[in-house]
């Protein structure tokens, strides 16, 4: 954390997760979204009516990107299962490199994007909770 942000956090004006401006690609490149599965939570968890829990698989070619997106109202967990991905997050000062088994926790307020800077395709499994369209 930068000294300035650390000082603000210590006096209570900013938390350790203070966001910074994040810029990145706005369109996917070299990315495939593969079939997964989902189920409605209405019967399982009545406190989240209209929401589903889903799993999706992503393949990202070397040089490929998953564009900038937000997780407002859509918490998620992503796990790199093959290859290596570089994640750019609004709650981190620099990029985070995730290899096999690396986990990204994606919750309210997070804006981020991913890029495959490696030499082999990367595979990611993503789980999220989302509100189904009406």
Steps between C-alpha positions, in 0.01 A plus 500: 500500500628848420609704806230762437221238499652334804489832688136555399412146610667555837298815568181334377446691174561205270488126545768259385285407200472856369438486128706674237405588145525193281525514123525208264356333192125526446460203264600135539789366295603136454248386761248217482215455746418129531176343626463452872189471708275691734203463726245736649540566872134588563415164662844449660553848640177704512693807619635552145190465278563533128869407533695207359831341583700413191832360391669597173824401331727744319786428260734791427764475228845658546451874448127465570299710744187493709398868484438746782185414691340554841366262760237734637211274604680192366753352743730243345795271558735418213765226510779463245522129421762507220745757373560840651288815502583856600214675676471879524280599796360829624591399856868428425777740401662259256412190300446165671637191324302181558620154402326163542302502824510881521172646626339837433230617742273742317244696697309828523697799388762302308579595144761286324630342182722205413768435239693192401862616477624140492586275208229236547120519518358564846188338638289653774196372682269771630215476750261789548171594658290718272149638464322337208345731241125528536 
